[in-house]
Coordinates of N, CA, C and O in Angstrom, one line a residue:
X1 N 136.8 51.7 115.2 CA 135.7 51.3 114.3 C 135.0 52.5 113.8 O 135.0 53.6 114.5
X2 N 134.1 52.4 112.4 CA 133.9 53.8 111.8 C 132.4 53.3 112.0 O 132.0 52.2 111.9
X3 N 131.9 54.4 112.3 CA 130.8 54.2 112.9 C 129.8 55.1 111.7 O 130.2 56.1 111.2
X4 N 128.3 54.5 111.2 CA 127.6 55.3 110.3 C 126.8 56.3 111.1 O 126.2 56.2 112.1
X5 N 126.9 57.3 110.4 CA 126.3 58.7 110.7 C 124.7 58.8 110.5 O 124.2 58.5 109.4
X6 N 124.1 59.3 111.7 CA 122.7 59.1 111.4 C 122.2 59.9 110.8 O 121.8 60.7 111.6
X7 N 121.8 60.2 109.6 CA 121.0 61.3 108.7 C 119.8 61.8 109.5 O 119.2 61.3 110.5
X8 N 119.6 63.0 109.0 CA 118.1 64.1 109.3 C 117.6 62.5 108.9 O 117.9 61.7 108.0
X9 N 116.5 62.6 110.1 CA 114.8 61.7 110.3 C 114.8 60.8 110.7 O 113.9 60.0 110.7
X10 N 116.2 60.7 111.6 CA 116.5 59.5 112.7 C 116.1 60.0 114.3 O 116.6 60.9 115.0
X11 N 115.1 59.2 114.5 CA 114.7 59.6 115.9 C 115.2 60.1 116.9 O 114.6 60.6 117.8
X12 N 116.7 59.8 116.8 CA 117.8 59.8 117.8 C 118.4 61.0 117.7 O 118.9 61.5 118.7
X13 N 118.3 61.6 116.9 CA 119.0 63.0 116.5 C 117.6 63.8 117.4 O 117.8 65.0 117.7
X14 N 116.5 63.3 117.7 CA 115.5 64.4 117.7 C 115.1 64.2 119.3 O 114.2 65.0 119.5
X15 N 115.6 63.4 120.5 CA 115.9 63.2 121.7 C 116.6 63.6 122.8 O 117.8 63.5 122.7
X16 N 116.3 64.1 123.8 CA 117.2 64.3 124.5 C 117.8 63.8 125.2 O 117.2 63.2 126.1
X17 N 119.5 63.8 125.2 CA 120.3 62.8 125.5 C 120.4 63.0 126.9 O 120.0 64.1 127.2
X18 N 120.8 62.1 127.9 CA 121.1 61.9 129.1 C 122.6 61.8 129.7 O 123.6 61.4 129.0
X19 N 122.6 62.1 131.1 CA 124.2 61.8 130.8 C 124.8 60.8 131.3 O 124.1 59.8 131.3
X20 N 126.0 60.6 131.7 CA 125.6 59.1 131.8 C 127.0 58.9 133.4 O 127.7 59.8 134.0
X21 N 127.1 57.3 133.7 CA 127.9 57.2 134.8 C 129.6 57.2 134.4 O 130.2 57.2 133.3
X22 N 129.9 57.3 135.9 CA 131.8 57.2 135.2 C 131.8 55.9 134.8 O 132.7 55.6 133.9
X23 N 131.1 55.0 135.2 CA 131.5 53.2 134.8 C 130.3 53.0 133.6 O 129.4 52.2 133.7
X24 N 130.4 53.8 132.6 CA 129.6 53.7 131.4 C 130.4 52.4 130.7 O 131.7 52.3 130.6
X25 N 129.6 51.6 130.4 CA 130.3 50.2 129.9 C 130.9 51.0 128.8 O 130.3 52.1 128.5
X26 N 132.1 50.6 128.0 CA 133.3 51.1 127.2 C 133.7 52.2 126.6 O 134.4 52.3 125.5
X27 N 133.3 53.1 127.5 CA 133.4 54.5 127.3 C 134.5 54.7 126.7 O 134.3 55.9 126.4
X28 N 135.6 54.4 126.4 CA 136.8 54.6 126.4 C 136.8 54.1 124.2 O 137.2 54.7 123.2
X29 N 136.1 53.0 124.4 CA 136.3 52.5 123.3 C 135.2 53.4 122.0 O 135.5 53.9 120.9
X30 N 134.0 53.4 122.7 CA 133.1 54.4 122.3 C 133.9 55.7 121.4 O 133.9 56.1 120.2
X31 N 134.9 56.4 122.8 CA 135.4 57.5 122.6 C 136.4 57.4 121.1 O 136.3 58.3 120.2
X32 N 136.9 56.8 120.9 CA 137.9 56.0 120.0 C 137.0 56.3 118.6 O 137.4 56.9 117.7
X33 N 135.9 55.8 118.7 CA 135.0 54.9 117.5 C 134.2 56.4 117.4 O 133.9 56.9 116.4
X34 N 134.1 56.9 118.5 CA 133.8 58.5 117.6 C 134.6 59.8 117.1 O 134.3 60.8 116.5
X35 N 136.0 59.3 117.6 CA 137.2 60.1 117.0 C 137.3 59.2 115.2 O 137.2 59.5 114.0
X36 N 137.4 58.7 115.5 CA 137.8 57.5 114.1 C 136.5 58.0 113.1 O 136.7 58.2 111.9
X37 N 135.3 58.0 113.7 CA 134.2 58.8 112.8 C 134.6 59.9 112.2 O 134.5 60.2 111.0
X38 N 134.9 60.5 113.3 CA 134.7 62.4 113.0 C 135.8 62.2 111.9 O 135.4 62.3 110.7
X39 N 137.2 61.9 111.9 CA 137.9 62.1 110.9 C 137.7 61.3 109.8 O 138.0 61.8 108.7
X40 N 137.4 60.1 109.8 CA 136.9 59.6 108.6 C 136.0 60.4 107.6 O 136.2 60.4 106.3
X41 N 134.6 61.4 108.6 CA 133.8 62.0 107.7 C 134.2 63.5 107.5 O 133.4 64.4 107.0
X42 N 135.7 63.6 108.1 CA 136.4 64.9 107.9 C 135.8 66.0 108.6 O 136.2 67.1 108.4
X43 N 134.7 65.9 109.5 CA 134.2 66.5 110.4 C 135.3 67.6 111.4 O 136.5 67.5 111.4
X44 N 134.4 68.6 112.3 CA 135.2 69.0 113.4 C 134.1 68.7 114.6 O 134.2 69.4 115.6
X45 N 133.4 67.9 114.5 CA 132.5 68.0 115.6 C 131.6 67.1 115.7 O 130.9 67.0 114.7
X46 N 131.4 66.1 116.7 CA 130.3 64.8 116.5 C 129.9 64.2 117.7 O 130.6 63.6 118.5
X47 N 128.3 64.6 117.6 CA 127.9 64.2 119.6 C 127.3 63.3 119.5 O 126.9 63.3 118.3
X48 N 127.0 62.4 120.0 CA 126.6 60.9 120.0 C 125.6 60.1 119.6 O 125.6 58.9 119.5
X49 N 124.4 61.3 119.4 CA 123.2 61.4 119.1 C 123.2 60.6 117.6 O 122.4 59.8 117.1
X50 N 124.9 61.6 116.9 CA 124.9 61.3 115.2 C 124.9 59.8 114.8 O 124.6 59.2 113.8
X51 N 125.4 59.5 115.9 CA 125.9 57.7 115.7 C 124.6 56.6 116.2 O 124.6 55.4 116.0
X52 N 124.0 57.2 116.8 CA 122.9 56.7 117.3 C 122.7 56.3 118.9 O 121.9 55.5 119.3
X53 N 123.5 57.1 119.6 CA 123.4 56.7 121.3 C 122.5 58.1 122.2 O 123.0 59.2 122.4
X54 N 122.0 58.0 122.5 CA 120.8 59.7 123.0 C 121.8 59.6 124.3 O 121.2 59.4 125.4
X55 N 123.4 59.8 124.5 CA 124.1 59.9 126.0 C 124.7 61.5 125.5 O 124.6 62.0 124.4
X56 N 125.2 61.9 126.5 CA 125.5 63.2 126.3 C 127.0 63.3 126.3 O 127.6 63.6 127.4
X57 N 127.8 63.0 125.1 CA 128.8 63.1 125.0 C 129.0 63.1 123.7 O 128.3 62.4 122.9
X58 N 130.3 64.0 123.4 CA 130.7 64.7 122.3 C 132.7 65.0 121.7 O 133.8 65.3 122.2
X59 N 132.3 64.6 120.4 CA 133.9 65.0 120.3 C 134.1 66.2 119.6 O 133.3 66.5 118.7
X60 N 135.1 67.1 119.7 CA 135.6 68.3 119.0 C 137.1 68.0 118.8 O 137.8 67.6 119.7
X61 N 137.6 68.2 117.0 CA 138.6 67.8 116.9 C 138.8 69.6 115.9 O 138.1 70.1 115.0
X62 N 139.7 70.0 116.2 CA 140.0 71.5 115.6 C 141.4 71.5 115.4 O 141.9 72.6 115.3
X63 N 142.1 70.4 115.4 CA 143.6 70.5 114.8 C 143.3 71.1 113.2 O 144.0 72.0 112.7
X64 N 142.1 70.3 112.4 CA 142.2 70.5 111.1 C 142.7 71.8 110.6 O 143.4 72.1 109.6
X65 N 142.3 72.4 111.6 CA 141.7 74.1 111.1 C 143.0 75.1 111.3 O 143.3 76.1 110.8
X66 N 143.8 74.1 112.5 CA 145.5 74.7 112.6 C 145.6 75.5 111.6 O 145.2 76.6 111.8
X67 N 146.1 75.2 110.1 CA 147.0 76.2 109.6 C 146.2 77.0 109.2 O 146.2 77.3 108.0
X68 N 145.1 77.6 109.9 CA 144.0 78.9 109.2 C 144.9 79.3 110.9 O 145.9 80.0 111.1
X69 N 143.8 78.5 112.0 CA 143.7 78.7 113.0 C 144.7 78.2 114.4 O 144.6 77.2 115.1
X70 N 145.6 79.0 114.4 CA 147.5 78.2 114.9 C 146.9 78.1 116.5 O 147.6 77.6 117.4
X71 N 145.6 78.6 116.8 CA 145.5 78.5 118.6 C 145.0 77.4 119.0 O 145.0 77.0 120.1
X72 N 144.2 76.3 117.5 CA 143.8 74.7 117.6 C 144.5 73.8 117.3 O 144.1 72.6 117.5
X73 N 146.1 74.0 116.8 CA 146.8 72.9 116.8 C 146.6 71.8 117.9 O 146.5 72.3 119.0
X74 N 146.6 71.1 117.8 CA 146.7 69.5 118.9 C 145.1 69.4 119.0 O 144.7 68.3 119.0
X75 N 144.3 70.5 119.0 CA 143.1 70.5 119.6 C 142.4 69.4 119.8 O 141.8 69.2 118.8
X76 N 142.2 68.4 120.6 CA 141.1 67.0 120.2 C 141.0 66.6 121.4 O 141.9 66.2 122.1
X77 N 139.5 66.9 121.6 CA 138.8 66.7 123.4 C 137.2 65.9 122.7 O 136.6 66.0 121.7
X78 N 137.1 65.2 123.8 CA 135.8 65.0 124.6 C 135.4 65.3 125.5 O 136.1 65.4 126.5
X79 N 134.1 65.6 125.5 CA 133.4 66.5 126.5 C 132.2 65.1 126.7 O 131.6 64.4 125.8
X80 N 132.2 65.0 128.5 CA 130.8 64.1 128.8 C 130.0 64.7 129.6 O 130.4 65.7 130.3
X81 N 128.8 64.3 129.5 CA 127.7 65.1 130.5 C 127.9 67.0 130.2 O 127.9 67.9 131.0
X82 N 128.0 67.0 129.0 CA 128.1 68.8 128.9 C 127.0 69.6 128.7 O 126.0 69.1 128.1
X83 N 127.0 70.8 129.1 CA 125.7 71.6 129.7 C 126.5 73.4 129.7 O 127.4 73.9 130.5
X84 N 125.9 73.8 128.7 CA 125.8 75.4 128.6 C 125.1 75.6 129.7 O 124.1 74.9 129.9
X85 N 125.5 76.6 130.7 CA 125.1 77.2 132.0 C 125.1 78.6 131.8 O 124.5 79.0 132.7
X86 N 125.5 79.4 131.1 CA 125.1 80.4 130.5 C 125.8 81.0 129.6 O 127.0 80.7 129.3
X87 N 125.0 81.8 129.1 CA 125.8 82.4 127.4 C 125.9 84.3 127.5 O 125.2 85.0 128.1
X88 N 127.0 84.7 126.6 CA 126.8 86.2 127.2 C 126.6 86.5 125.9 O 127.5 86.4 125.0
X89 N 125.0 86.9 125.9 CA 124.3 87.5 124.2 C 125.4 88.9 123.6 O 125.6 89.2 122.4
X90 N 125.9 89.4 124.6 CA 126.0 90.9 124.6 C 126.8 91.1 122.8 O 126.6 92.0 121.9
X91 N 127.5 89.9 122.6 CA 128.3 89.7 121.6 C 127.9 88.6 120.1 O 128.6 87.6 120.3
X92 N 127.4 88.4 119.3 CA 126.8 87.0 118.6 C 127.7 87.1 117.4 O 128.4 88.1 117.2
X93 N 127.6 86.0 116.4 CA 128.2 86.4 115.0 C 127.6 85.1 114.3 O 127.4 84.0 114.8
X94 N 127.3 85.3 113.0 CA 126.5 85.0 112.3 C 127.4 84.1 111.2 O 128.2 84.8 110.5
X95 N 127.4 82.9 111.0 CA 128.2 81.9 110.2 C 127.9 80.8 109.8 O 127.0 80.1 110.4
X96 N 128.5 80.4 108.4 CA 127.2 79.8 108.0 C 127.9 78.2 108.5 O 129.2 78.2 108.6
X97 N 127.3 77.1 108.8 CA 127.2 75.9 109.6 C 126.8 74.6 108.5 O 125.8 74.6 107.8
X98 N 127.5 73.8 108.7 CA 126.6 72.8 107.9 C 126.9 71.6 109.2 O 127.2 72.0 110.4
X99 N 126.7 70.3 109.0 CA 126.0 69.3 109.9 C 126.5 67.7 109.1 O 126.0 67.2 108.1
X100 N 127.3 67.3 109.8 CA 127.2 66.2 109.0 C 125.8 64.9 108.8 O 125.6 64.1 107.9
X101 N 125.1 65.1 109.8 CA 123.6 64.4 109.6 C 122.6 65.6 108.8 O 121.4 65.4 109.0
X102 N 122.9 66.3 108.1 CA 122.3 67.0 107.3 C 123.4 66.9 105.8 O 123.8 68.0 105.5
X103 N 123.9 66.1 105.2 CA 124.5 66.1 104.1 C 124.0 67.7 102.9 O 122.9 68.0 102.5
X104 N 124.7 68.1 102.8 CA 124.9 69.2 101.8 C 123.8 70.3 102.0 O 123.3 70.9 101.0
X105 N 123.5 70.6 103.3 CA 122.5 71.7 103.3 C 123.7 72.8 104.2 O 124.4 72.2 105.0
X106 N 123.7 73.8 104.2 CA 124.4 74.8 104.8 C 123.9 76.2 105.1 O 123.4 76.8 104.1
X107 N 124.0 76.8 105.9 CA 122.9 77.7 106.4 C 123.9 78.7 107.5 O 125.0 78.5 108.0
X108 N 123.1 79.8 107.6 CA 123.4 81.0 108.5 C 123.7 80.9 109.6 O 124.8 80.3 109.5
X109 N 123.6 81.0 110.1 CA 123.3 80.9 112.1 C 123.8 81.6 112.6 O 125.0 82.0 112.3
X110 N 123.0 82.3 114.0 CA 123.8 83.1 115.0 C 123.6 82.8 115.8 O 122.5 82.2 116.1
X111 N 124.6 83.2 116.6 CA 124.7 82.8 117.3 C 126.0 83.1 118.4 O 127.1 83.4 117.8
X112 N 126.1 83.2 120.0 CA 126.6 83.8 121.3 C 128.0 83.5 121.0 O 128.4 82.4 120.9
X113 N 128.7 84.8 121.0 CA 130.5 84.5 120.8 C 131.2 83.4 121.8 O 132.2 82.6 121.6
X114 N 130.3 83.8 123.0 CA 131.0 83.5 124.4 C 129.9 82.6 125.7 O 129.0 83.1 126.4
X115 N 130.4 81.1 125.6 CA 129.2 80.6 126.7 C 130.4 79.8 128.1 O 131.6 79.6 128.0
X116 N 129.7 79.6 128.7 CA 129.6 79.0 129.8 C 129.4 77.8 130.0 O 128.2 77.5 130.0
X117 N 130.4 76.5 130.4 CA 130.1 75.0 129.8 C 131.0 74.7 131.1 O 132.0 75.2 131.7
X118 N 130.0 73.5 131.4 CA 130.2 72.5 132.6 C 130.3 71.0 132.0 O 129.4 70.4 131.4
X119 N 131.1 70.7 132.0 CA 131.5 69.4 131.5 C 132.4 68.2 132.5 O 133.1 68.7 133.4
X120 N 132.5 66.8 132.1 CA 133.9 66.3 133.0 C 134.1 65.7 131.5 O 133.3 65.6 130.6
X121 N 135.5 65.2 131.3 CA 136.4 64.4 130.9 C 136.8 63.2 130.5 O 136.4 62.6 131.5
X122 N 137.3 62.5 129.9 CA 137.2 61.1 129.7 C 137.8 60.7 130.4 O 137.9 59.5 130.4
X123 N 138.6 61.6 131.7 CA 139.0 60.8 133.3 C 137.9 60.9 134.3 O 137.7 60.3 135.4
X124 N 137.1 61.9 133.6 CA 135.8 61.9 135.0 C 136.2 63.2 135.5 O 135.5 63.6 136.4
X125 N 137.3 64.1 135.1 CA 137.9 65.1 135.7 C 136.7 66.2 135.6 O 136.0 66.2 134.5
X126 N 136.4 67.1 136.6 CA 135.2 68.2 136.3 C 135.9 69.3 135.8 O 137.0 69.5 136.2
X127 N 135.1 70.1 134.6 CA 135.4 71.0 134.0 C 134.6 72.2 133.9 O 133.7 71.9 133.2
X128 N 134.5 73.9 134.2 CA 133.5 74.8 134.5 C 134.6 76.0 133.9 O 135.7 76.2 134.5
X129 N 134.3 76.6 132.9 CA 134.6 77.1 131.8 C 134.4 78.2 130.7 O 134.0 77.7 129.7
X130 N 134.5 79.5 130.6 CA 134.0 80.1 129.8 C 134.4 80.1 128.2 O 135.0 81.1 127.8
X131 N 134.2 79.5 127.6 CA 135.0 79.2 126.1 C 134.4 80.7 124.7 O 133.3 80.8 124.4
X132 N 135.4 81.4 124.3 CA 135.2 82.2 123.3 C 135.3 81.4 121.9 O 135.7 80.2 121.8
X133 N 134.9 82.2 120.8 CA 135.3 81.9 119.6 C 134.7 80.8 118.5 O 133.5 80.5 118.5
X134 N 135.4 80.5 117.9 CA 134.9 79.2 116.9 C 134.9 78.3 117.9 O 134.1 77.5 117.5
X135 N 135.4 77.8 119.2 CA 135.3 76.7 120.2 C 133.8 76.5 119.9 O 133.2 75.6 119.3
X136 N 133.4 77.6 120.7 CA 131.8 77.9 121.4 C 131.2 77.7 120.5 O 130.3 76.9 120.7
X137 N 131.4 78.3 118.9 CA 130.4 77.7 118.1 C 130.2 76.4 117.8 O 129.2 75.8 117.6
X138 N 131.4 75.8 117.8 CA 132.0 74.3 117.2 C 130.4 73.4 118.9 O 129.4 72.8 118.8
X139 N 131.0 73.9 120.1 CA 130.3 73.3 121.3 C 128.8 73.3 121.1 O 128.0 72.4 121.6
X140 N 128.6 74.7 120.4 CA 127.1 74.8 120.8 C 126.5 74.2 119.8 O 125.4 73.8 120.2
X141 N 126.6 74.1 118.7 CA 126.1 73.4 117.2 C 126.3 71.9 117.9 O 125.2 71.3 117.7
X142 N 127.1 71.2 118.5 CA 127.3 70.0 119.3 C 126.3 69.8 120.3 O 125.2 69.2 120.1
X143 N 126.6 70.4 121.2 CA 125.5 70.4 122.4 C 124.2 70.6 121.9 O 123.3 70.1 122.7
X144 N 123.8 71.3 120.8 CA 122.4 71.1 120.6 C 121.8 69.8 120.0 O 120.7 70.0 119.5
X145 N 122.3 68.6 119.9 CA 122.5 67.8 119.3 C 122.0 66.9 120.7 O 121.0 66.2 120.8
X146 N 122.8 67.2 121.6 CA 122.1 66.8 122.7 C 121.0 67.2 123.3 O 120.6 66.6 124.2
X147 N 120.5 68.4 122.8 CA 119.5 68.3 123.5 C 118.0 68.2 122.1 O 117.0 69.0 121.9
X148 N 118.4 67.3 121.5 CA 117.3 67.3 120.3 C 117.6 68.2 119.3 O 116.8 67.8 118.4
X149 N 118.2 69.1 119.1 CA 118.1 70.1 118.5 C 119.3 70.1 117.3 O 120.4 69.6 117.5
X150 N 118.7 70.9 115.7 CA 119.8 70.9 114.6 C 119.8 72.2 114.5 O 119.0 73.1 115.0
X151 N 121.0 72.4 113.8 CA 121.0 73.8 113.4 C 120.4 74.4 113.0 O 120.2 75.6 113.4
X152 N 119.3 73.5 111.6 CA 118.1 74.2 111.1 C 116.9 74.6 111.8 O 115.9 75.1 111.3
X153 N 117.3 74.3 113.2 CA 116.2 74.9 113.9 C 116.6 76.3 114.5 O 115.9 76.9 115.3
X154 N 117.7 76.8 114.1 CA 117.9 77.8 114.8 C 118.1 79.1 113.1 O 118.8 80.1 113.2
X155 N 117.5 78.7 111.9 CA 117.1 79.5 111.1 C 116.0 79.9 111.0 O 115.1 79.3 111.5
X156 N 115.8 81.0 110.0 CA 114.2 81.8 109.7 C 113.5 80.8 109.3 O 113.9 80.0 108.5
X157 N 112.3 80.7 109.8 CA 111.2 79.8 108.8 C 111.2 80.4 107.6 O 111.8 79.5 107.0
X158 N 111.1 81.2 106.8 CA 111.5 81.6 105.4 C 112.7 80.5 104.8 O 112.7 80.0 103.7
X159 N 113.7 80.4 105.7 CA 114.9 80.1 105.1 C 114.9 78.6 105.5 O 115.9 78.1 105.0
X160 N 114.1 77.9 106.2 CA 113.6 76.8 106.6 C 112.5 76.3 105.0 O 112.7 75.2 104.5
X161 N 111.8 77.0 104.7 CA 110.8 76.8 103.9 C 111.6 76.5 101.8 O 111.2 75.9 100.7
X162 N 112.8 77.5 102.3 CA 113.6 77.3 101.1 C 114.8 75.8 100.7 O 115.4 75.3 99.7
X163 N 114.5 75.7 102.4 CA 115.2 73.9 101.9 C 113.9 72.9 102.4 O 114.1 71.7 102.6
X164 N 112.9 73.3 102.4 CA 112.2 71.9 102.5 C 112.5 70.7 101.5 O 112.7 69.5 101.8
X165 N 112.6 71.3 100.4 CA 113.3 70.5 99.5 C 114.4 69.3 99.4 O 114.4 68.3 98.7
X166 N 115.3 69.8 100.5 CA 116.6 69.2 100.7 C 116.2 68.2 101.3 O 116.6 67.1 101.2
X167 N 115.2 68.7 102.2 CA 115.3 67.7 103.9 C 114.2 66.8 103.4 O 114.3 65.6 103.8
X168 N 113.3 66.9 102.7 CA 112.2 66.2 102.2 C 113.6 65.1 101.5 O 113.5 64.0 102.0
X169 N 114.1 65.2 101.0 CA 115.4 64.5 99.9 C 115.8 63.6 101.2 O 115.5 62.4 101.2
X170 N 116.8 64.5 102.6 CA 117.1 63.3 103.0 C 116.3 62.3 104.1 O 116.7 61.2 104.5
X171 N 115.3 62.9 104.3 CA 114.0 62.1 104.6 C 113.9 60.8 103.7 O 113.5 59.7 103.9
X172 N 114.3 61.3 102.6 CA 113.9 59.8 101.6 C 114.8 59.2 101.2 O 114.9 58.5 100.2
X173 N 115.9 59.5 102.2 CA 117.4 58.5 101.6 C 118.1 58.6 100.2 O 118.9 57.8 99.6
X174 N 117.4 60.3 99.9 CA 118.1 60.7 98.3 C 119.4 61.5 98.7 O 118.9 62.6 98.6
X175 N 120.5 61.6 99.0 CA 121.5 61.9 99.2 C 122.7 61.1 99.0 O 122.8 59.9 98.9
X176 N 124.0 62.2 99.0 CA 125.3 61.4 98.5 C 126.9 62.1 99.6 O 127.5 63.1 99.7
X177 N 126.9 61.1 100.2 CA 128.1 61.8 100.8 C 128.9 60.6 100.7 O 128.6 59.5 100.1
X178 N 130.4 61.1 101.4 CA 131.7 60.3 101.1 C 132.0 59.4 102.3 O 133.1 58.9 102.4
X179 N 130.7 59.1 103.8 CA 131.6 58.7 104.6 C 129.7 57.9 105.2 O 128.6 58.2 105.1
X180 N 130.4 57.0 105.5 CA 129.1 55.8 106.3 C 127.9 56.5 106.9 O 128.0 57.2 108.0
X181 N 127.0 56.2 106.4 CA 125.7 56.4 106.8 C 124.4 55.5 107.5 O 124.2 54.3 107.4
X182 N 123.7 56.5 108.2 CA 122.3 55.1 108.4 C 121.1 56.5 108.2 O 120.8 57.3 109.1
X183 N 120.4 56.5 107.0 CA 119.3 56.6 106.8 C 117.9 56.9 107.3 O 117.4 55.9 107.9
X184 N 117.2 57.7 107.3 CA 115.9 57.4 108.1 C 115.2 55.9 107.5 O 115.9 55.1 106.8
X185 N 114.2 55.8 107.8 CA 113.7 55.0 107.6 C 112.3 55.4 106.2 O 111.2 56.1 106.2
X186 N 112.9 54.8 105.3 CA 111.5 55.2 104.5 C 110.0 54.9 104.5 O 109.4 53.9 104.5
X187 N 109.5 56.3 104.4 CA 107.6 55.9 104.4 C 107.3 55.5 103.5 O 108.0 55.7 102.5
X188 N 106.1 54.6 103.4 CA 105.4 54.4 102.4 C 105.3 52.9 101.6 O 104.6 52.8 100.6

């Protein structure tokens, strides 16, 4: 089932998610209904927060990217209960990111080549891990999702100040994308 994507000014996006048990009532089916999202909205990346659940779980689907990127063919995992345990600054790189709960805004970001992630599995299997590359960016733009956090928090306020515009827009439910949505709620 295709699940709507929660736009910037959904409370849920702005919470920090929890993680949850192995007997999470339909975890399995959940998992499904957020694979079926991410490719419906052609995404590579979608933590649970976007659909509206504050649990700490996430999908990364990077097959798309195969014929750029031949080391993500098959690529398509879920990550539960995941947690960056450390990051090694020594290296960062700067790319620009967009968000599918942010429709058409796209921005800079830098951000650690190489982190450190504890995670288990859709068997419960434990996972402790150093991940390089577009992975890590693909994880950590995800994971910050769980912990309250958007990309646009991780640009200049200058460059924050130059999309007030945008976000003021999808605050008010003025936007247009190609794949199911839920809206903040309008003031006024």
């Amino acid at each position: 089932m295709i699940l709507p994507i929660y736009i910037y000014g959904q409370p849920v996006l702005r919470k920090v998610a929890v993680d949850i048990p192995a007997d999470y009532p339909n975890l399995q089916d959940f998992l499904q209904d957020m694979f079926e999202t991410l490719t419906d909205s052609e995404g590579v990346g979608l933590a649970a927060p976007q659909v509206g659940r504050a649990i700490r779980v996430a999908v990364i689907d990077l097959d798309v990217l195969s014929e750029d990127l031949p080391e993500y063919k098959g690529f398509r995992r879920a990550y539960i209960n995941p947690h960056i345990v450390e990051t090694d600054d020594s290296e960062t790189e700067t790319m620009e990111e967009g968000c599918l709960s942010l429709p058409a805004i796209h921005e800079k970001v830098t951000r650690p080549t190489r982190i450190r992630v504890q995670w288990v599995d859709e068997h419960f299997q434990p996972h402790d891990e150093w991940i390089e590359g577009y992975l890590a960016r693909v994880m950590q733009h995800e994971f910050d999702h769980l912990d309250g956090k958007m990309f646009i928090d991780r640009i200049t306020p200058l460059r924050k100040q130059l999309i007030k515009s945008k976000l003021r827009a999808l605050l008010q439910g003025r936007y247009r994308c190609g794949y199911k949505t839920k809206a903040a709620a309008k003031k006024g």
